[in-house]
XYZ file of C-alpha atoms in Angstrom:
544
model
C 110.532 -38.694 72.397
C 110.020 -36.305 69.483
C 107.935 -38.924 67.719
C 105.689 -39.280 70.780
C 105.205 -35.514 71.038
C 104.404 -35.335 67.329
C 101.836 -38.122 67.666
C 100.178 -36.339 70.632
C 99.971 -33.074 68.693
C 98.507 -34.887 65.687
C 95.964 -36.612 67.880
C 94.994 -33.282 69.508
C 94.555 -31.644 66.104
C 92.394 -34.566 64.924
C 90.228 -34.283 68.058
C 89.777 -30.536 67.551
C 88.823 -31.110 63.900
C 86.342 -33.785 64.976
C 84.722 -31.467 67.543
C 84.510 -28.684 64.953
C 82.931 -31.032 62.372
C 80.347 -32.287 64.893
C 79.467 -28.709 65.925
C 78.975 -27.599 62.326
C 76.845 -30.655 61.545
C 74.608 -30.143 64.584
C 74.186 -26.434 63.792
C 73.236 -27.162 60.179
C 70.708 -29.802 61.193
C 69.194 -27.565 63.857
C 68.746 -24.689 61.451
C 66.952 -26.986 59.027
C 64.378 -27.689 61.722
C 63.424 -24.004 62.130
C 60.411 -23.084 60.003
C 60.648 -20.151 57.645
C 59.298 -17.189 59.595
C 58.238 -13.695 58.643
C 60.128 -11.738 61.295
C 59.213 -8.134 62.121
C 61.845 -5.636 60.981
C 61.931 -4.394 64.566
C 63.289 -7.685 65.876
C 66.056 -7.753 63.300
C 66.906 -4.126 63.954
C 67.033 -4.689 67.717
C 69.471 -7.595 67.185
C 71.682 -5.399 65.009
C 71.692 -2.504 67.475
C 72.371 -4.802 70.407
C 75.408 -6.288 68.659
C 76.636 -2.844 67.729
C 76.220 -1.269 71.164
C 77.244 -4.214 73.327
C 80.138 -5.980 71.563
C 81.833 -6.884 74.853
C 78.869 -8.021 76.961
C 79.725 -10.549 79.705
C 79.260 -14.225 78.659
C 76.340 -14.872 81.086
C 74.614 -11.718 79.845
C 75.082 -12.805 76.226
C 73.557 -16.229 76.982
C 70.585 -14.577 78.697
C 70.042 -12.237 75.747
C 70.209 -15.141 73.274
C 67.650 -17.068 75.315
C 65.366 -14.032 75.425
C 65.705 -13.526 71.659
C 64.767 -17.167 71.038
C 61.721 -16.873 73.291
C 60.652 -13.700 71.483
C 60.974 -15.443 68.125
C 58.943 -18.412 69.342
C 56.104 -16.172 70.529
C 56.176 -14.070 67.360
C 55.965 -17.313 65.374
C 52.814 -18.293 67.277
C 51.207 -14.947 66.492
C 52.295 -15.184 62.855
C 50.485 -18.507 62.578
C 47.360 -16.986 64.143
C 47.280 -14.075 61.697
C 48.277 -15.268 58.215
C 48.339 -12.712 55.368
C 44.914 -12.268 53.808
C 44.217 -11.172 50.218
C 42.684 -7.722 49.954
C 41.673 -6.610 46.470
C 38.618 -4.486 47.254
C 36.552 -3.526 50.288
C 33.632 -5.464 48.764
C 35.543 -8.735 49.194
C 36.030 -8.185 52.944
C 33.703 -9.526 55.635
C 30.384 -7.726 55.938
C 28.435 -7.737 59.219
C 25.185 -7.035 57.334
C 25.636 -9.930 54.884
C 26.950 -12.457 57.426
C 24.434 -14.766 59.078
C 24.110 -16.043 62.641
C 22.044 -19.154 63.331
C 21.190 -20.422 66.811
C 21.788 -24.167 66.903
C 18.985 -26.320 68.337
C 16.755 -23.288 69.084
C 14.145 -23.495 71.855
C 11.426 -21.223 73.162
C 12.911 -21.345 76.655
C 16.381 -22.209 77.931
C 17.530 -23.337 81.342
C 19.927 -21.368 83.492
C 23.370 -22.937 83.176
C 22.769 -24.256 79.639
C 25.168 -23.531 76.793
C 23.740 -21.778 73.756
C 25.654 -22.118 70.494
C 25.481 -19.809 67.507
C 26.886 -20.767 64.093
C 28.209 -17.697 62.331
C 28.739 -17.754 58.575
C 30.902 -14.882 57.355
C 30.079 -13.374 53.965
C 31.569 -10.486 52.041
C 29.743 -7.345 50.909
C 28.704 -9.140 47.719
C 26.945 -11.815 49.757
C 29.495 -14.513 48.961
C 30.674 -16.945 51.631
C 34.166 -16.297 52.961
C 36.543 -19.230 52.525
C 38.954 -18.348 55.339
C 38.735 -17.163 58.946
C 40.638 -14.607 60.973
C 37.856 -12.071 61.572
C 38.319 -10.266 64.891
C 35.021 -10.800 66.689
C 33.693 -9.859 70.137
C 30.812 -11.842 71.601
C 28.723 -10.731 74.582
C 25.400 -11.612 76.206
C 23.599 -9.125 78.425
C 20.422 -8.193 80.296
C 20.346 -4.429 80.695
C 17.557 -4.419 83.294
C 19.430 -6.909 85.468
C 22.784 -5.139 84.972
C 24.147 -8.496 83.836
C 26.659 -9.440 81.174
C 29.209 -12.050 80.100
C 31.542 -12.634 77.193
C 31.057 -15.425 74.666
C 33.681 -17.881 73.447
C 34.505 -17.740 69.724
C 35.884 -20.779 67.866
C 37.316 -20.055 64.419
C 37.095 -23.002 62.006
C 39.328 -21.116 59.526
C 36.881 -21.647 56.668
C 34.592 -18.648 57.078
C 32.469 -20.191 59.817
C 32.634 -19.582 63.564
C 31.017 -21.184 66.586
C 30.037 -18.661 69.252
C 29.208 -20.270 72.610
C 27.374 -18.558 75.468
C 26.881 -19.919 78.995
C 23.446 -18.822 80.241
C 24.501 -17.763 83.733
C 21.268 -16.078 84.867
C 17.515 -16.288 84.351
C 15.582 -13.610 82.543
C 15.533 -12.063 79.084
C 18.975 -12.211 77.481
C 20.240 -10.381 74.402
C 23.056 -11.801 72.276
C 25.685 -9.742 70.473
C 28.526 -10.575 68.093
C 30.481 -7.559 66.910
C 32.661 -7.600 63.824
C 35.517 -5.553 65.241
C 37.726 -5.969 62.154
C 37.434 -8.249 59.124
C 40.251 -10.747 58.679
C 41.763 -8.515 55.990
C 41.860 -5.642 58.492
C 43.402 -7.789 61.235
C 46.079 -8.971 58.822
C 46.805 -5.384 57.754
C 47.063 -4.194 61.377
C 49.481 -7.002 62.255
C 51.684 -6.241 59.239
C 51.627 -2.481 59.828
C 52.330 -2.761 63.564
C 55.683 -4.434 63.005
C 56.951 -2.011 60.374
C 58.053 0.968 62.462
C 58.563 2.665 65.794
C 57.688 6.196 64.732
C 53.895 6.334 65.075
C 54.511 8.070 68.395
C 57.231 10.684 68.760
C 58.728 11.554 72.152
C 60.187 14.922 73.059
C 62.859 15.003 75.745
C 63.304 18.110 77.889
C 66.912 18.806 78.881
C 67.614 21.422 81.550
C 70.745 23.458 80.914
C 71.315 26.148 83.502
C 68.363 28.507 83.317
C 67.296 27.291 79.884
C 65.593 24.214 78.509
C 66.443 22.367 75.307
C 64.087 19.901 73.640
C 65.151 17.045 71.353
C 63.568 14.020 69.721
C 63.566 10.698 71.599
C 62.426 7.180 70.735
C 62.890 3.473 71.287
C 64.991 3.576 68.114
C 66.310 6.687 66.399
C 67.455 6.799 62.805
C 69.552 9.916 63.270
C 73.033 11.085 62.399
C 73.125 13.219 65.556
C 74.975 12.114 68.677
C 72.628 10.018 70.799
C 72.077 9.697 74.527
C 71.414 6.078 75.433
C 69.377 5.381 78.555
C 69.885 1.672 79.082
C 68.810 -0.842 81.675
C 72.040 -2.469 82.832
C 70.521 -5.888 83.559
C 68.191 -6.547 80.624
C 69.714 -4.114 78.100
C 66.434 -2.451 77.158
C 67.200 1.057 75.951
C 65.684 4.404 75.069
C 67.412 7.105 73.013
C 67.408 10.877 72.721
C 69.322 13.148 70.415
C 71.936 14.848 72.573
C 71.643 18.649 72.597
C 74.939 20.408 71.770
C 77.098 21.034 74.839
C 74.492 19.453 77.169
C 74.996 16.370 79.306
C 72.793 13.304 78.727
C 72.125 13.365 82.471
C 70.305 16.692 82.020
C 67.177 14.920 80.700
C 64.420 15.708 83.197
C 61.005 15.484 81.488
C 59.231 13.959 78.530
C 56.047 14.160 76.542
C 54.804 12.495 73.380
C 52.593 13.115 70.385
C 51.180 10.969 67.611
C 53.029 11.359 64.335
C 51.098 11.781 61.102
C 52.332 8.514 59.630
C 50.638 5.287 58.575
C 51.850 1.925 57.338
C 48.410 1.104 55.933
C 47.344 1.732 52.354
C 44.523 4.179 51.704
C 42.272 1.238 50.820
C 43.160 -0.522 54.083
C 42.504 2.618 56.123
C 38.898 2.619 54.890
C 38.342 -0.575 56.882
C 38.982 1.319 60.112
C 36.563 4.186 59.712
C 34.272 4.296 62.749
C 31.273 2.946 60.820
C 33.256 -0.186 59.962
C 34.521 -0.979 63.479
C 32.469 -2.966 65.995
C 29.495 -3.594 63.689
C 26.723 -5.828 65.055
C 26.196 -9.131 63.228
C 23.245 -10.342 65.373
C 21.274 -7.130 64.916
C 17.962 -8.868 64.296
C 18.352 -11.761 66.735
C 15.503 -12.581 69.109
C 15.671 -12.170 72.860
C 16.507 -15.415 74.653
C 14.241 -16.495 77.536
C 16.080 -18.235 80.366
C 14.373 -19.862 83.352
C 15.662 -21.591 86.464
C 14.571 -25.078 85.424
C 17.694 -27.145 86.054
C 17.551 -29.298 89.181
C 21.233 -30.242 89.132
C 23.112 -29.678 92.369
C 25.603 -26.858 91.924
C 29.011 -27.892 93.308
C 30.340 -25.764 96.155
C 33.086 -23.482 94.911
C 36.262 -22.707 96.802
C 37.245 -19.162 97.689
C 39.198 -17.399 94.949
C 42.970 -17.517 95.347
C 46.045 -17.021 93.134
C 47.186 -19.797 90.844
C 43.814 -20.877 89.442
C 43.550 -21.682 85.739
C 41.636 -19.093 83.714
C 38.466 -20.089 81.870
C 36.600 -18.564 78.920
C 34.493 -16.806 79.977
C 36.146 -16.244 83.344
C 32.898 -15.074 84.961
C 29.799 -12.966 84.569
C 28.279 -9.739 85.880
C 25.043 -9.863 87.885
C 23.535 -6.681 89.348
C 26.821 -4.928 88.551
C 28.767 -7.475 90.627
C 31.446 -9.751 89.185
C 30.989 -13.500 89.746
C 33.906 -15.767 88.716
C 33.219 -19.150 87.121
C 35.741 -21.323 88.954
C 35.703 -19.845 92.470
C 33.654 -17.696 94.818
C 34.283 -14.151 96.021
C 33.472 -13.627 99.696
C 32.785 -10.272 101.389
C 36.034 -8.695 102.598
C 36.421 -5.587 104.770
C 38.958 -3.510 102.896
C 40.505 -1.755 105.923
C 40.956 -4.993 107.853
C 42.291 -6.855 104.834
C 44.918 -4.210 104.060
C 46.124 -3.876 107.646
C 49.902 -4.332 107.819
C 50.207 -4.720 104.051
C 52.666 -3.043 101.682
C 51.099 -2.941 98.212
C 53.120 -2.089 95.129
C 51.005 -1.128 92.110
C 53.212 -1.105 89.016
C 52.404 -0.197 85.452
C 50.070 2.051 83.525
C 47.216 4.395 84.421
C 44.652 1.564 84.570
C 46.409 0.292 87.709
C 46.842 3.868 88.944
C 43.039 3.875 89.106
C 43.389 1.358 91.941
C 45.289 3.677 94.295
C 42.785 6.425 93.521
C 39.977 3.981 94.392
C 41.709 2.996 97.650
C 42.127 6.648 98.647
C 38.465 7.361 97.901
C 37.303 4.273 99.845
C 39.500 4.574 102.965
C 39.213 8.023 104.536
C 42.194 7.364 106.831
C 44.482 6.651 103.870
C 46.513 9.812 103.267
C 48.636 10.794 100.296
C 52.312 11.568 100.819
C 53.606 14.522 98.807
C 56.567 13.255 96.761
C 57.129 16.689 95.196
C 56.266 15.589 91.670
C 53.484 16.773 89.405
C 51.213 15.565 86.616
C 49.064 12.491 86.111
C 52.103 10.241 85.782
C 53.694 11.271 89.060
C 54.540 8.496 91.505
C 51.911 8.141 94.234
C 52.254 6.929 97.811
C 49.479 6.647 100.405
C 49.648 5.486 104.027
C 47.367 4.724 106.946
C 49.650 4.975 109.984
C 47.155 3.501 112.451
C 46.606 0.347 110.404
C 50.114 0.320 108.861
C 48.741 0.292 105.311
C 51.199 1.349 102.614
C 50.134 1.627 98.965
C 52.419 2.835 96.189
C 51.900 3.321 92.461
C 54.699 3.819 89.980
C 54.622 4.030 86.221
C 56.482 1.605 84.015
C 59.426 2.757 81.934
C 59.496 3.706 78.243
C 57.460 3.624 76.104
C 55.236 5.884 78.194
C 52.765 7.848 76.099
C 51.418 11.126 77.394
C 50.728 14.510 75.802
C 51.241 16.160 79.193
C 54.804 16.648 80.384
C 55.994 14.082 82.931
C 59.173 13.644 84.948
C 61.651 10.924 83.942
C 64.156 11.268 86.781
C 62.519 8.512 88.851
C 61.627 6.227 85.917
C 62.810 2.648 86.253
C 62.030 -0.630 84.540
C 59.581 -2.763 86.507
C 62.026 -5.668 86.580
C 64.447 -3.495 88.584
C 61.683 -2.350 90.939
C 60.775 -6.001 91.560
C 64.444 -6.934 92.061
C 64.875 -4.377 94.840
C 61.744 -5.606 96.638
C 62.571 -7.850 99.580
C 59.121 -9.400 99.722
C 57.292 -11.287 102.479
C 53.787 -12.544 103.278
C 52.547 -8.961 103.727
C 54.004 -7.695 100.444
C 51.750 -7.681 97.385
C 52.810 -6.661 93.883
C 50.238 -5.940 91.171
C 51.520 -5.474 87.607
C 49.666 -4.069 84.602
C 51.253 -3.672 81.157
C 49.806 -3.132 77.722
C 48.097 0.072 76.626
C 51.280 2.119 76.043
C 52.863 -0.678 73.974
C 50.103 -0.986 71.375
C 51.577 1.499 68.851
C 54.946 -0.300 68.729
C 56.159 -3.587 67.209
C 55.116 -6.568 69.308
C 58.661 -7.681 70.154
C 59.022 -4.579 72.382
C 56.099 -5.758 74.516
C 57.221 -9.393 74.538
C 60.723 -8.431 75.689
C 59.321 -6.296 78.525
C 56.926 -9.054 79.630
C 59.723 -11.655 79.589
C 61.995 -9.420 81.669
C 59.227 -8.843 84.217
C 58.589 -12.600 84.273
C 62.259 -13.279 85.078
C 62.187 -10.692 87.871
C 59.016 -12.227 89.362
C 60.644 -15.650 89.142
C 63.662 -14.368 91.092
C 61.374 -12.742 93.667
C 59.354 -15.910 94.283
C 62.550 -17.953 94.667
C 63.893 -15.699 97.431
C 60.500 -14.903 98.941
C 57.818 -17.485 98.029
C 55.300 -15.904 100.441
C 55.102 -12.711 98.369
C 51.833 -12.398 96.447
C 52.207 -11.348 92.802
C 49.151 -10.490 90.724
C 48.964 -9.761 87.009
C 46.114 -7.488 85.939
C 45.662 -7.895 82.209
C 44.941 -4.878 80.070
C 41.330 -3.945 79.360
C 39.317 -2.976 76.309
C 39.143 0.662 75.237
C 37.325 3.082 72.907
C 36.475 1.642 69.491
C 36.819 4.999 67.764
C 40.296 5.850 69.044
C 43.199 5.801 66.579
C 42.756 2.233 65.303
C 46.165 1.719 63.693
C 47.890 2.670 66.947
C 45.456 1.612 69.665
C 42.995 -0.965 68.308
C 41.808 -3.607 70.761
C 43.153 -6.091 68.227
C 46.665 -5.107 69.385
C 45.517 -5.327 72.993
C 44.050 -8.789 72.475
C 47.328 -10.092 71.044
C 49.185 -8.679 74.065
C 46.566 -10.211 76.367
C 47.293 -13.640 74.868
C 51.047 -13.040 75.129
C 50.810 -12.219 78.850
C 48.789 -15.374 79.491
C 51.350 -17.451 77.616
C 54.377 -15.970 79.382
C 53.078 -16.104 82.966
C 51.272 -19.450 82.855
C 54.167 -21.269 84.588
C 54.273 -19.017 87.678
C 52.129 -19.173 90.793
C 50.664 -15.707 90.338
C 47.131 -14.378 90.572
C 45.440 -13.247 87.364
C 42.795 -10.544 87.252
C 41.298 -10.925 83.790
C 40.464 -7.279 83.161
C 39.998 -8.048 79.454
C 37.141 -10.473 80.051
C 35.718 -8.359 82.873
C 35.465 -5.195 80.751
C 33.838 -7.117 77.883
C 31.273 -8.524 80.310
C 30.529 -5.041 81.669
C 30.341 -3.604 78.153
C 33.003 -1.035 79.038
C 34.718 0.618 76.092
C 36.832 3.111 77.982
C 40.594 2.924 78.453
C 39.845 3.947 82.061
C 36.866 1.775 83.097
C 34.169 3.195 85.421
C 34.660 3.108 89.189
C 32.242 0.213 89.718
C 34.364 -1.916 87.347
C 37.550 -0.954 89.213
C 35.808 -1.795 92.503
C 35.039 -5.314 91.269
C 38.634 -5.811 90.151
C 39.778 -4.769 93.616
C 37.282 -7.176 95.219
C 39.053 -10.030 93.401
C 42.369 -8.637 94.643
C 41.138 -8.535 98.257
C 39.965 -12.148 98.032
C 43.398 -13.145 96.706
C 45.284 -11.635 99.639
C 42.907 -12.128 102.615
């Protein structure tokens, strides 16, 4: 009997050793398959803080966090491959718009409407020498000012100093071509490196109310401080924001916040010279001839279907004609706003570029009345109703990071994933989400994590309520002369690509505000009303 028991124990030990050996072998082999990556310090620091602050997280939560971390790393790896380090010895060796050449391939005196026009761009440095690598951040646009028409161009980087810029000639008339050198490849590489080095380009000040007095302390996504910290954490996704705790004051006493840009840079003095206003958005096709386009094609144009959510985006996604947006892959039909919104509950979630929508609705529907929620400031939550038509429209800001020099309330702040989770949803519920502008000054993993958490919340919503309409409005272009290291459109473009990548597997509507604002030639963080109106026209076609 004892011998049998001993044999069983020995066999059990051998099995356990075998399992352990197999596990170690698999782990070693799997780690060999991971490429060597240049991870942002922010990602490593987040992992360290998470382990420190949440040592006893539930097993399912730990698995979810590990999966999210792996997804973040995969996306960061993609971006790393897009933006390899570029040598920068002197400004003269960087790309020069004046020295670079643009040649129209197969030029003609007259082109036909609907044709594709290709331009071969050869990048040269300030010494007139051909660049041997790509990575320049370019913006291509065609336009006819008199016709109030415009469209973006598609740029193909051959990674050897040459680029193919393709334009679809959507309309007849005289057309001007433009290719702007937004940043040379050396500048793009510097911006990518600098972005992921720190969280302190923007400093937040928290306002704590203590009796009849107010105490202000420093707050941030991450605080390197020896002071006692207040941690404001999302229970589900573990995103957090921190403030130094004032002495003898409760963390719950935080009521308001404002921010300011800190006088700090992770760029060298030589690199900063690349981002002076005269070096940003410089025209390469300055001396190009006007293109003459006529309606000479006799091909039958296929009938397009009405625009609806779930369609694949194209480049360009459409064009402007007489100030009106015309998508490439579908058709926008006239929609009466009041009738379309009847019985609808519309949640607008995100930054101030989606807040513009509720302001547009209120200006367009005179029976839509604001409800006083007893808040103040530009970032206050907004709610508007039309009782006769049962129209309900609400805008709420996203959670930290939320940049604003004016003081705003934080008592009602919540992460968008939680707002989506508490939404029941039905065929008359529409959610529009816009993220981006406030994340530009921070390492990219912060934005990726937020986008992934919103994606998971939308996924849960569509599982329990597949009739709910969810629309993603991408971020738009902004001023070229604003603080480039913090707010360059280069950062916005990377985030634009990230959003497309993350949400491509969901049946959601996409309003490509990035492409739309390029087509309109808008360089304002808050586009003009006529641009907002055309975005909303797409929205109305999606839901009615």
